[in-house]
Amino acid sequence: MSIHDRYRLSVVINAKGTYTPLGVSRSSHGVAEAVAQALPEFFVMDELADRASEAIAQVTGAQAGTVVHCTAAGITLSVAATMTGGDPRRVAALPDTTDLHNRVVMPANHVVNYGHSNLQGIRMAGAHVDLAGDETRCGIDDLEEELDGPDIACLLLVSSRLTSGEPIDLVAAVRAAHRRGVPAIIDGAAQFPRIADLLATGADLVLVSGQKYLGSPTAGLIAGSWPLVQSIRAQDKGIGRVMKPTKEAVIGVLAALEEWQAVDRVKWEADELAKVVAFVDAVGRIPGVSADVVPDPTGLQVSRAVVRVPDAKRVATELEAGVPSIYVMTDRVDANELMFELIPLTGDEIAAVLARLWAVLT
Ligand SMILES: *Cc1c(COP(=O)(O)O)cnc(C)c1O
């Protein structure tokens, strides 16, 4: 009996990308096996954390790394780390920030909602947020204006398809922060494949979600400078307690990082692109429908299929209402465009999507 039947759960075909309400991603059998091996065992959790640090450092080129519950937790704990350092008294006092520098500066157009607002993720540590620029633009000059204060704890930058307006020059932004002695944190939750590029901006900490493009169990990977990573680990005895990674998540991250390094990325990217091209070709044969391959706007080596249909909203609703439920990206449904991400889908699932599109549209 399938796990879906056993617990009376809807079967889902997820063409919506690494989307939290749908379970985000598929782990490989190798990762699932490592997790299954970990669950019945005991470990010295500090050792597990040391191995994770070594593995993250080796894969990313950072000095050190750590695993926390998820990227949202990583935001809160990175902010906490910049405020408290490793001081146990301060760690224990959070979110009370009396006597601490507790301002976080971030571009106003990097305020995003991935289920909750990242502003709340920062405030949970006890910090206050000062926004630079506005929703459409934050230039380096805007950032410097906000950084011009005595009590700034850190800077948060988000690199994501959720951000609005003109993208900020990350290298220049990190440099601006460093000129004021302010550490720079980049939230690149869906950017695991580009983590080395994000570290190359000079950022002190880069946060990514393991369960997005790495395909690990739910986990936040943090890569960065040795002292700041140690300060994040110190939060285990403070607010980090409620954001801790499970033993099976850390083992899953180790297994997923090993697999990642063994994969031929060039071949992987070519295969994934071929999948999208074939899908676009097939969808384009449905009368009244046109489709194209679109590259990821943030520079990930990932392509998606944009499908233009009459009454896209109705089409999306019908795809979801069927069995199995098919979910697609609907950000541009008002422009009658649906977006499909195919990475986790099997050949059978792609065939099922095509059959349903034919049925709904003709
Ligand atoms: C998904 C996402 C998050 C949250 O990641 P979790 O690992 O689910 O906590 C944070 N920031 C951005 C930009 C995201 O896309």
JSON list of C-alpha atoms in Angstrom, two decimals, residues 147 152-154 175-184 204:
[
{"chain": "A", "resi": 147, "resn": "LEU", "atom": "CA", "xyz": [24.18, 51.80, 7.51]},
{"chain": "A", "resi": 152, "resn": "ILE", "atom": "CA", "xyz": [23.88, 48.28, 13.47]},
{"chain": "A", "resi": 153, "resn": "ALA", "atom": "CA", "xyz": [24.20, 44.57, 14.12]},
{"chain": "A", "resi": 154, "resn": "CYS", "atom": "CA", "xyz": [24.10, 43.19, 10.60]},
{"chain": "A", "resi": 175, "resn": "ARG", "atom": "CA", "xyz": [31.38, 45.85, 0.44]},
{"chain": "A", "resi": 176, "resn": "ALA", "atom": "CA", "xyz": [29.24, 48.74, 1.69]},
{"chain": "A", "resi": 177, "resn": "ALA", "atom": "CA", "xyz": [28.34, 46.74, 4.81]},
{"chain": "A", "resi": 178, "resn": "HIS", "atom": "CA", "xyz": [31.95, 45.78, 5.44]},
{"chain": "A", "resi": 179, "resn": "ARG", "atom": "CA", "xyz": [33.07, 49.41, 5.15]},
{"chain": "A", "resi": 180, "resn": "ARG", "atom": "CA", "xyz": [30.88, 50.03, 8.23]},
{"chain": "A", "resi": 181, "resn": "GLY", "atom": "CA", "xyz": [32.10, 46.91, 9.99]},
{"chain": "A", "resi": 182, "resn": "VAL", "atom": "CA", "xyz": [28.71, 45.24, 9.52]},
{"chain": "A", "resi": 183, "resn": "PRO", "atom": "CA", "xyz": [28.58, 41.55, 8.66]},
{"chain": "A", "resi": 184, "resn": "ALA", "atom": "CA", "xyz": [26.60, 40.65, 5.53]},
{"chain": "A", "resi": 204, "resn": "ASP", "atom": "CA", "xyz": [29.98, 36.49, 5.91]}
]
